[in-house]
Amino acid sequence: MIRTAALALLLGLAAAPASAAEKDPHTGFIIAPGWETVRNNCIACHSASLVTQNSGSREHWLSLIRWMQESQGLWAFDADTENTILTYLSSNYGPKEDARRPPLRPDQRPENPYSQPEQTN
Ligand code: HEC
């Protein structure tokens, strides 16, 4: 009995590596607090990948939600639900500070081969 339980515990631990974030196989959402709320509210109109490939601060996500509510028919959320969604999105799909290199300085940029000598419009 005890050995079976110990084995099950071992297998359970082995099956859940601490490193890589676990993802829902159907939507690809990272499994973390609030993910079901996001699944229940965010994949009715478009695929989950539209959500998961986006990233940003809480303000970024809030402004996206407001935009969808104002112009895309997204329903209103009560304060708790909205808070859950924003916390989930900003902690699991937060700003990618290191993913982008800063823009080149003008003197580092190549000459634009398409630039026109004179602009007529
Ligand atoms: C009522 C329909 C609807 C629901 C529900 C909905 N969206 Fe959207 N969303 C849209 C539409 C329409 C677009 C524009 C799709 C396109 O451009 O192809 C969009 C676009 C997006 C985009 C891409 C924005 C961009 O800049 O390209 C993201 C990210 C997004 N939604 C996240 C969410 C999240 C998070 C939720 C849940 C809180 C959600 N959506 C729920 C309608 C919805």
Tab-separated table of N, CA and C and ligand atoms in Angstrom:
chain	number	residue	atom	x	y	z
A	1	MET	N	0.826	-1.210	0.000
A	1	MET	CA	0.000	0.000	0.000
A	1	MET	C	0.857	1.255	0.000
A	2	ILE	N	1.730	1.308	1.022
A	2	ILE	CA	2.585	2.492	1.135
A	2	ILE	C	3.511	2.594	-0.071
A	3	ARG	N	3.998	1.416	-0.512
A	3	ARG	CA	4.906	1.448	-1.672
A	3	ARG	C	4.184	1.958	-2.915
A	4	THR	N	2.939	1.534	-3.083
A	4	THR	CA	2.169	2.004	-4.241
A	4	THR	C	1.992	3.518	-4.192
A	5	ALA	N	1.694	3.993	-3.009
A	5	ALA	CA	1.498	5.442	-2.857
A	5	ALA	C	2.789	6.187	-3.146
A	6	ALA	N	3.895	5.645	-2.655
A	6	ALA	CA	5.190	6.288	-2.884
A	6	ALA	C	5.503	6.311	-4.369
A	7	LEU	N	5.207	5.195	-5.048
A	7	LEU	CA	5.470	5.100	-6.482
A	7	LEU	C	4.611	6.117	-7.240
A	8	ALA	N	3.337	6.196	-6.858
A	8	ALA	CA	2.437	7.141	-7.519
A	8	ALA	C	2.947	8.574	-7.329
A	9	LEU	N	3.434	8.849	-6.138
A	9	LEU	CA	3.962	10.177	-5.849
A	9	LEU	C	5.168	10.472	-6.732
A	10	LEU	N	6.057	9.470	-6.826
A	10	LEU	CA	7.243	9.620	-7.662
A	10	LEU	C	6.867	9.868	-9.122
A	11	LEU	N	5.936	9.068	-9.604
A	11	LEU	CA	5.513	9.216	-10.996
A	11	LEU	C	4.871	10.583	-11.216
A	12	GLY	N	4.092	10.991	-10.238
A	12	GLY	CA	3.431	12.291	-10.326
A	12	GLY	C	4.449	13.408	-10.426
A	13	LEU	N	5.487	13.314	-9.621
A	13	LEU	CA	6.523	14.340	-9.647
A	13	LEU	C	7.270	14.324	-10.968
A	14	ALA	N	7.541	13.093	-11.444
A	14	ALA	CA	8.297	12.982	-12.690
A	14	ALA	C	7.492	13.531	-13.863
A	15	ALA	N	6.166	13.405	-13.777
A	15	ALA	CA	5.325	13.830	-14.892
A	15	ALA	C	5.137	15.345	-14.930
A	16	ALA	N	5.504	16.021	-13.851
A	16	ALA	CA	5.292	17.467	-13.816
A	16	ALA	C	6.619	18.193	-13.612
A	17	PRO	N	7.373	18.366	-14.680
A	17	PRO	CA	8.641	19.076	-14.527
A	17	PRO	C	8.401	20.512	-14.096
A	18	ALA	N	9.238	20.985	-13.194
A	18	ALA	CA	9.014	22.313	-12.637
A	18	ALA	C	9.389	23.415	-13.632
A	19	SER	N	10.261	23.084	-14.570
A	19	SER	CA	10.794	24.121	-15.451
A	19	SER	C	9.767	24.647	-16.457
A	20	ALA	N	9.452	23.838	-17.484
A	20	ALA	CA	8.579	24.318	-18.551
A	20	ALA	C	7.163	24.516	-18.035
A	21	ALA	N	6.544	25.639	-18.415
A	21	ALA	CA	5.177	25.902	-17.994
A	21	ALA	C	4.255	24.905	-18.675
A	22	GLU	N	3.356	24.338	-17.901
A	22	GLU	CA	2.419	23.377	-18.463
A	22	GLU	C	1.366	24.123	-19.267
A	23	LYS	N	1.014	23.555	-20.426
A	23	LYS	CA	0.024	24.220	-21.276
A	23	LYS	C	-1.173	23.323	-21.518
A	24	ASP	N	-2.312	23.941	-21.633
A	24	ASP	CA	-3.518	23.204	-21.966
A	24	ASP	C	-3.388	22.709	-23.410
A	25	PRO	N	-3.526	21.383	-23.613
A	25	PRO	CA	-3.318	20.853	-24.964
A	25	PRO	C	-4.319	21.371	-25.992
A	26	HIS	N	-5.494	21.794	-25.552
A	26	HIS	CA	-6.512	22.215	-26.515
A	26	HIS	C	-6.334	23.656	-26.966
A	27	THR	N	-5.966	24.520	-26.013
A	27	THR	CA	-5.888	25.939	-26.356
A	27	THR	C	-4.460	26.459	-26.418
A	28	GLY	N	-3.543	25.763	-25.736
A	28	GLY	CA	-2.181	26.264	-25.649
A	28	GLY	C	-1.978	27.268	-24.533
A	29	PHE	N	-3.045	27.563	-23.778
A	29	PHE	CA	-2.894	28.497	-22.662
A	29	PHE	C	-2.003	27.889	-21.580
A	30	ILE	N	-1.115	28.698	-21.035
A	30	ILE	CA	-0.313	28.285	-19.887
A	30	ILE	C	-1.251	28.022	-18.721
A	31	ILE	N	-1.075	26.866	-18.081
A	31	ILE	CA	-1.944	26.522	-16.962
A	31	ILE	C	-1.430	27.209	-15.711
A	32	ALA	N	-2.152	28.211	-15.290
A	32	ALA	CA	-1.789	29.021	-14.132
A	32	ALA	C	-3.091	29.602	-13.608
A	33	PRO	N	-3.083	30.136	-12.381
A	33	PRO	CA	-4.347	30.634	-11.828
A	33	PRO	C	-5.079	31.569	-12.804
A	34	GLY	N	-6.345	31.274	-13.034
A	34	GLY	CA	-7.157	32.125	-13.889
A	34	GLY	C	-7.253	31.669	-15.332
A	35	TRP	N	-6.505	30.626	-15.694
A	35	TRP	CA	-6.482	30.278	-17.123
A	35	TRP	C	-7.842	29.829	-17.628
A	36	GLU	N	-8.619	29.172	-16.743
A	36	GLU	CA	-9.936	28.714	-17.200
A	36	GLU	C	-10.876	29.897	-17.464
A	37	THR	N	-10.736	30.941	-16.667
A	37	THR	CA	-11.552	32.139	-16.886
A	37	THR	C	-11.226	32.739	-18.246
A	38	VAL	N	-9.941	32.758	-18.566
A	38	VAL	CA	-9.528	33.285	-19.870
A	38	VAL	C	-10.053	32.368	-20.980
A	39	ARG	N	-9.909	31.068	-20.803
A	39	ARG	CA	-10.438	30.151	-21.810
A	39	ARG	C	-11.942	30.363	-21.986
A	40	ASN	N	-12.658	30.550	-20.884
A	40	ASN	CA	-14.110	30.681	-20.986
A	40	ASN	C	-14.550	31.988	-21.642
A	41	ASN	N	-13.684	32.980	-21.651
A	41	ASN	CA	-14.099	34.291	-22.146
A	41	ASN	C	-13.378	34.775	-23.390
A	42	CYS	N	-12.305	34.112	-23.757
A	42	CYS	CA	-11.446	34.715	-24.772
A	42	CYS	C	-11.292	33.917	-26.051
A	43	ILE	N	-12.005	32.814	-26.205
A	43	ILE	CA	-11.802	32.065	-27.448
A	43	ILE	C	-13.103	31.848	-28.214
A	44	ALA	N	-14.130	32.633	-27.864
A	44	ALA	CA	-15.401	32.491	-28.569
A	44	ALA	C	-15.330	33.075	-29.974
A	45	CYS	N	-14.538	34.111	-30.165
A	45	CYS	CA	-14.529	34.837	-31.441
A	45	CYS	C	-13.279	34.582	-32.270
A	46	HIS	N	-12.203	34.228	-31.612
A	46	HIS	CA	-10.956	33.987	-32.351
A	46	HIS	C	-10.193	32.910	-31.622
A	47	SER	N	-9.150	32.421	-32.265
A	47	SER	CA	-8.422	31.309	-31.673
A	47	SER	C	-7.602	31.790	-30.480
A	48	ALA	N	-7.270	30.827	-29.633
A	48	ALA	CA	-6.472	31.142	-28.454
A	48	ALA	C	-5.096	31.662	-28.855
A	49	SER	N	-4.621	31.251	-30.028
A	49	SER	CA	-3.269	31.681	-30.394
A	49	SER	C	-3.192	33.189	-30.629
A	50	LEU	N	-4.312	33.797	-30.981
A	50	LEU	CA	-4.313	35.260	-31.104
A	50	LEU	C	-3.986	35.880	-29.740
A	51	VAL	N	-4.475	35.231	-28.692
A	51	VAL	CA	-4.195	35.707	-27.341
A	51	VAL	C	-2.755	35.369	-26.947
A	52	THR	N	-2.346	34.116	-27.158
A	52	THR	CA	-1.050	33.676	-26.629
A	52	THR	C	0.127	34.284	-27.393
A	53	GLN	N	-0.091	34.730	-28.632
A	53	GLN	CA	1.034	35.345	-29.336
A	53	GLN	C	1.149	36.831	-29.015
A	54	ASN	N	0.160	37.352	-28.282
A	54	ASN	CA	0.233	38.738	-27.867
A	54	ASN	C	0.902	38.794	-26.497
A	55	SER	N	1.379	39.951	-26.103
A	55	SER	CA	1.979	40.079	-24.784
A	55	SER	C	2.015	41.546	-24.405
A	56	GLY	N	2.057	41.787	-23.132
A	56	GLY	CA	2.144	43.172	-22.705
A	56	GLY	C	1.771	43.349	-21.248
A	57	SER	N	1.826	44.584	-20.852
A	57	SER	CA	1.516	44.938	-19.468
A	57	SER	C	0.016	44.783	-19.210
A	58	ARG	N	-0.329	44.907	-17.962
A	58	ARG	CA	-1.743	44.899	-17.570
A	58	ARG	C	-2.515	45.994	-18.324
A	59	GLU	N	-1.889	47.155	-18.462
A	59	GLU	CA	-2.546	48.260	-19.180
A	59	GLU	C	-2.766	47.899	-20.647
A	60	HIS	N	-1.780	47.242	-21.237
A	60	HIS	CA	-1.918	46.815	-22.631
A	60	HIS	C	-3.111	45.869	-22.775
A	61	TRP	N	-3.187	44.886	-21.897
A	61	TRP	CA	-4.280	43.919	-21.984
A	61	TRP	C	-5.623	44.596	-21.721
A	62	LEU	N	-5.641	45.522	-20.747
A	62	LEU	CA	-6.889	46.224	-20.458
A	62	LEU	C	-7.331	47.029	-21.672
A	63	SER	N	-6.388	47.680	-22.342
A	63	SER	CA	-6.801	48.499	-23.479
A	63	SER	C	-7.292	47.622	-24.626
A	64	LEU	N	-6.702	46.420	-24.790
A	64	LEU	CA	-7.211	45.490	-25.803
A	64	LEU	C	-8.642	45.064	-25.481
A	65	ILE	N	-8.865	44.758	-24.206
A	65	ILE	CA	-10.203	44.327	-23.782
A	65	ILE	C	-11.213	45.452	-24.005
A	66	ARG	N	-10.823	46.687	-23.625
A	66	ARG	CA	-11.738	47.813	-23.828
A	66	ARG	C	-12.036	48.009	-25.323
A	67	TRP	N	-10.994	47.858	-26.145
A	67	TRP	CA	-11.190	48.004	-27.594
A	67	TRP	C	-12.163	46.943	-28.104
A	68	MET	N	-11.988	45.698	-27.650
A	68	MET	CA	-12.903	44.639	-28.103
A	68	MET	C	-14.310	44.867	-27.569
A	69	GLN	N	-14.403	45.423	-26.351
A	69	GLN	CA	-15.740	45.695	-25.805
A	69	GLN	C	-16.415	46.835	-26.555
A	70	GLU	N	-15.623	47.831	-26.947
A	70	GLU	CA	-16.227	48.981	-27.617
A	70	GLU	C	-16.557	48.718	-29.077
A	71	SER	N	-15.746	47.874	-29.720
A	71	SER	CA	-15.950	47.752	-31.169
A	71	SER	C	-16.109	46.333	-31.691
A	72	GLN	N	-15.861	45.322	-30.876
A	72	GLN	CA	-15.894	43.961	-31.407
A	72	GLN	C	-16.944	43.083	-30.725
A	73	GLY	N	-17.781	43.669	-29.910
A	73	GLY	CA	-18.862	42.897	-29.307
A	73	GLY	C	-18.478	42.053	-28.112
A	74	LEU	N	-17.310	42.326	-27.536
A	74	LEU	CA	-16.938	41.595	-26.317
A	74	LEU	C	-17.812	42.070	-25.163
A	75	TRP	N	-18.300	41.123	-24.391
A	75	TRP	CA	-19.184	41.440	-23.282
A	75	TRP	C	-18.409	42.089	-22.129
A	76	ALA	N	-19.170	42.726	-21.225
A	76	ALA	CA	-18.561	43.355	-20.044
A	76	ALA	C	-18.269	42.282	-18.999
A	77	PHE	N	-17.233	42.495	-18.216
A	77	PHE	CA	-16.886	41.570	-17.136
A	77	PHE	C	-17.174	42.233	-15.808
A	78	ASP	N	-17.535	41.407	-14.789
A	78	ASP	CA	-17.595	41.999	-13.457
A	78	ASP	C	-16.157	42.210	-12.987
A	79	ALA	N	-16.000	43.030	-11.944
A	79	ALA	CA	-14.654	43.456	-11.530
A	79	ALA	C	-13.745	42.273	-11.194
A	80	ASP	N	-14.286	41.248	-10.531
A	80	ASP	CA	-13.472	40.088	-10.156
A	80	ASP	C	-12.969	39.345	-11.374
A	81	THR	N	-13.875	39.118	-12.318
A	81	THR	CA	-13.509	38.383	-13.525
A	81	THR	C	-12.455	39.156	-14.306
A	82	GLU	N	-12.672	40.457	-14.441
A	82	GLU	CA	-11.713	41.264	-15.190
A	82	GLU	C	-10.341	41.248	-14.518
A	83	ASN	N	-10.355	41.309	-13.194
A	83	ASN	CA	-9.107	41.277	-12.450
A	83	ASN	C	-8.381	39.943	-12.657
A	84	THR	N	-9.133	38.845	-12.605
A	84	THR	CA	-8.543	37.522	-12.824
A	84	THR	C	-7.914	37.440	-14.212
A	85	ILE	N	-8.645	37.915	-15.205
A	85	ILE	CA	-8.160	37.860	-16.591
A	85	ILE	C	-6.897	38.702	-16.739
A	86	LEU	N	-6.929	39.913	-16.219
A	86	LEU	CA	-5.774	40.811	-16.379
A	86	LEU	C	-4.546	40.294	-15.637
A	87	THR	N	-4.765	39.726	-14.455
A	87	THR	CA	-3.629	39.191	-13.701
A	87	THR	C	-3.037	37.991	-14.429
A	88	TYR	N	-3.902	37.123	-14.931
A	88	TYR	CA	-3.404	35.953	-15.675
A	88	TYR	C	-2.614	36.393	-16.903
A	89	LEU	N	-3.187	37.290	-17.683
A	89	LEU	CA	-2.539	37.673	-18.938
A	89	LEU	C	-1.236	38.425	-18.691
A	90	SER	N	-1.248	39.369	-17.742
A	90	SER	CA	-0.028	40.159	-17.553
A	90	SER	C	1.056	39.351	-16.865
A	91	SER	N	0.702	38.312	-16.082
A	91	SER	CA	1.786	37.530	-15.496
A	91	SER	C	2.266	36.413	-16.406
A	92	ASN	N	1.410	35.895	-17.268
A	92	ASN	CA	1.859	34.800	-18.141
A	92	ASN	C	2.186	35.249	-19.555
A	93	TYR	N	1.651	36.385	-19.955
A	93	TYR	CA	1.948	36.937	-21.280
A	93	TYR	C	2.284	38.418	-21.100
A	94	GLY	N	3.272	38.636	-20.256
A	94	GLY	CA	3.656	39.996	-19.888
A	94	GLY	C	4.587	40.622	-20.906
A	95	PRO	N	5.028	41.831	-20.609
A	95	PRO	CA	5.903	42.531	-21.559
A	95	PRO	C	7.180	41.746	-21.804
A	96	LYS	N	7.592	41.703	-23.041
A	96	LYS	CA	8.831	40.990	-23.374
A	96	LYS	C	9.954	42.007	-23.461
A	97	GLU	N	10.550	42.300	-22.329
A	97	GLU	CA	11.580	43.347	-22.327
A	97	GLU	C	12.795	42.977	-23.161
A	98	ASP	N	13.170	41.686	-23.113
A	98	ASP	CA	14.429	41.314	-23.761
A	98	ASP	C	14.245	40.769	-25.160
A	99	ALA	N	12.986	40.669	-25.607
A	99	ALA	CA	12.757	39.997	-26.878
A	99	ALA	C	13.094	40.894	-28.068
A	100	ARG	N	13.177	42.164	-27.841
A	100	ARG	CA	13.433	43.086	-28.953
A	100	ARG	C	14.716	43.833	-28.729
A	101	ARG	N	15.510	43.949	-29.755
A	101	ARG	CA	16.697	44.784	-29.590
A	101	ARG	C	16.265	46.233	-29.817
A	102	PRO	N	17.011	47.152	-29.216
A	102	PRO	CA	16.655	48.555	-29.438
A	102	PRO	C	16.869	48.940	-30.900
A	103	PRO	N	16.171	49.955	-31.384
A	103	PRO	CA	16.360	50.350	-32.783
A	103	PRO	C	17.777	50.850	-33.029
A	104	LEU	N	18.230	50.714	-34.259
A	104	LEU	CA	19.559	51.202	-34.615
A	104	LEU	C	19.561	52.728	-34.617
A	105	ARG	N	20.710	53.298	-34.278
A	105	ARG	CA	20.861	54.745	-34.418
A	105	ARG	C	20.877	55.061	-35.912
A	106	PRO	N	20.507	56.280	-36.302
A	106	PRO	CA	20.471	56.627	-37.729
A	106	PRO	C	21.795	56.355	-38.429
A	107	ASP	N	22.920	56.622	-37.752
A	107	ASP	CA	24.207	56.430	-38.416
A	107	ASP	C	24.583	54.955	-38.549
A	108	GLN	N	23.815	54.069	-37.921
A	108	GLN	CA	24.084	52.637	-38.050
A	108	GLN	C	23.209	52.000	-39.122
A	109	ARG	N	22.243	52.751	-39.613
A	109	ARG	CA	21.307	52.163	-40.580
A	109	ARG	C	21.885	52.203	-41.984
A	110	PRO	N	21.573	51.181	-42.793
A	110	PRO	CA	22.011	51.225	-44.181
A	110	PRO	C	21.233	52.291	-44.937
A	111	GLU	N	21.772	52.695	-46.045
A	111	GLU	CA	21.087	53.672	-46.874
A	111	GLU	C	19.821	53.036	-47.440
A	112	ASN	N	18.749	53.778	-47.487
A	112	ASN	CA	17.504	53.243	-48.021
A	112	ASN	C	17.564	53.235	-49.549
A	113	PRO	N	17.581	52.024	-50.158
A	113	PRO	CA	17.725	51.953	-51.611
A	113	PRO	C	16.486	52.463	-52.346
A	114	TYR	N	15.399	52.622	-51.627
A	114	TYR	CA	14.153	53.047	-52.287
A	114	TYR	C	13.868	54.526	-52.085
A	115	SER	N	14.748	55.215	-51.391
A	115	SER	CA	14.434	56.619	-51.128
A	115	SER	C	14.448	57.412	-52.432
A	116	GLN	N	13.486	58.296	-52.547
A	116	GLN	CA	13.348	59.115	-53.751
A	116	GLN	C	14.176	60.375	-53.586
A	117	PRO	N	14.818	60.817	-54.645
A	117	PRO	CA	15.587	62.060	-54.555
A	117	PRO	C	14.671	63.237	-54.205
A	118	GLU	N	13.479	63.283	-54.820
A	118	GLU	CA	12.582	64.373	-54.443
A	118	GLU	C	11.187	63.800	-54.234
A	119	GLN	N	10.500	64.347	-53.254
A	119	GLN	CA	9.138	63.906	-52.967
A	119	GLN	C	8.175	64.856	-53.655
A	120	THR	N	7.238	64.265	-54.426
A	120	THR	CA	6.302	65.138	-55.137
A	120	THR	C	4.968	65.232	-54.411
A	121	ASN	N	4.709	64.309	-53.452
A	121	ASN	CA	3.415	64.389	-52.773
A	121	ASN	C	3.570	64.644	-51.279
B	1	HEC	C1	-16.991	39.006	-28.884
B	1	HEC	C2	-15.857	38.537	-29.633
B	1	HEC	C3	-14.507	38.524	-28.933
B	1	HEC	C4	-14.174	37.969	-27.712
B	1	HEC	C5	-15.065	37.174	-26.778
B	1	HEC	C6	-12.780	38.244	-27.499
B	1	HEC	N1	-12.258	38.897	-28.579
B	1	HEC	FE1	-10.296	39.339	-28.877
B	1	HEC	N2	-10.748	40.069	-30.710
B	1	HEC	C7	-12.000	40.085	-31.298
B	1	HEC	C8	-11.891	40.538	-32.649
B	1	HEC	C9	-13.034	40.687	-33.647
B	1	HEC	C10	-10.526	40.778	-32.891
B	1	HEC	C11	-9.856	41.214	-34.187
B	1	HEC	C12	-9.524	39.926	-34.884
B	1	HEC	C13	-8.688	40.104	-36.080
B	1	HEC	O1	-8.095	41.166	-36.270
B	1	HEC	O2	-8.616	39.114	-36.846
B	1	HEC	C14	-9.830	40.471	-31.643
B	1	HEC	C15	-8.465	40.560	-31.483
B	1	HEC	C16	-7.778	40.188	-30.348
B	1	HEC	C17	-6.347	40.281	-30.177
B	1	HEC	C18	-5.346	40.757	-31.230
B	1	HEC	C19	-5.243	42.257	-31.129
B	1	HEC	C20	-4.234	42.809	-32.087
B	1	HEC	O3	-3.649	43.842	-31.745
B	1	HEC	O4	-4.023	42.232	-33.144
B	1	HEC	C21	-6.069	39.855	-28.938
B	1	HEC	C22	-4.697	39.767	-28.276
B	1	HEC	C23	-7.316	39.502	-28.306
B	1	HEC	N3	-8.332	39.706	-29.197
B	1	HEC	C24	-7.435	39.043	-27.009
B	1	HEC	C25	-8.633	38.683	-26.431
B	1	HEC	C26	-8.770	38.328	-25.036
B	1	HEC	C27	-7.656	38.317	-24.019
B	1	HEC	C28	-10.084	38.029	-24.841
B	1	HEC	C29	-10.751	37.663	-23.554
B	1	HEC	C30	-10.696	38.638	-22.505
B	1	HEC	C31	-10.774	38.183	-26.124
B	1	HEC	N4	-9.862	38.603	-27.043
B	1	HEC	C32	-12.105	37.914	-26.351
B	1	HEC	C33	-13.169	39.708	-30.700
B	1	HEC	C34	-13.278	39.087	-29.479
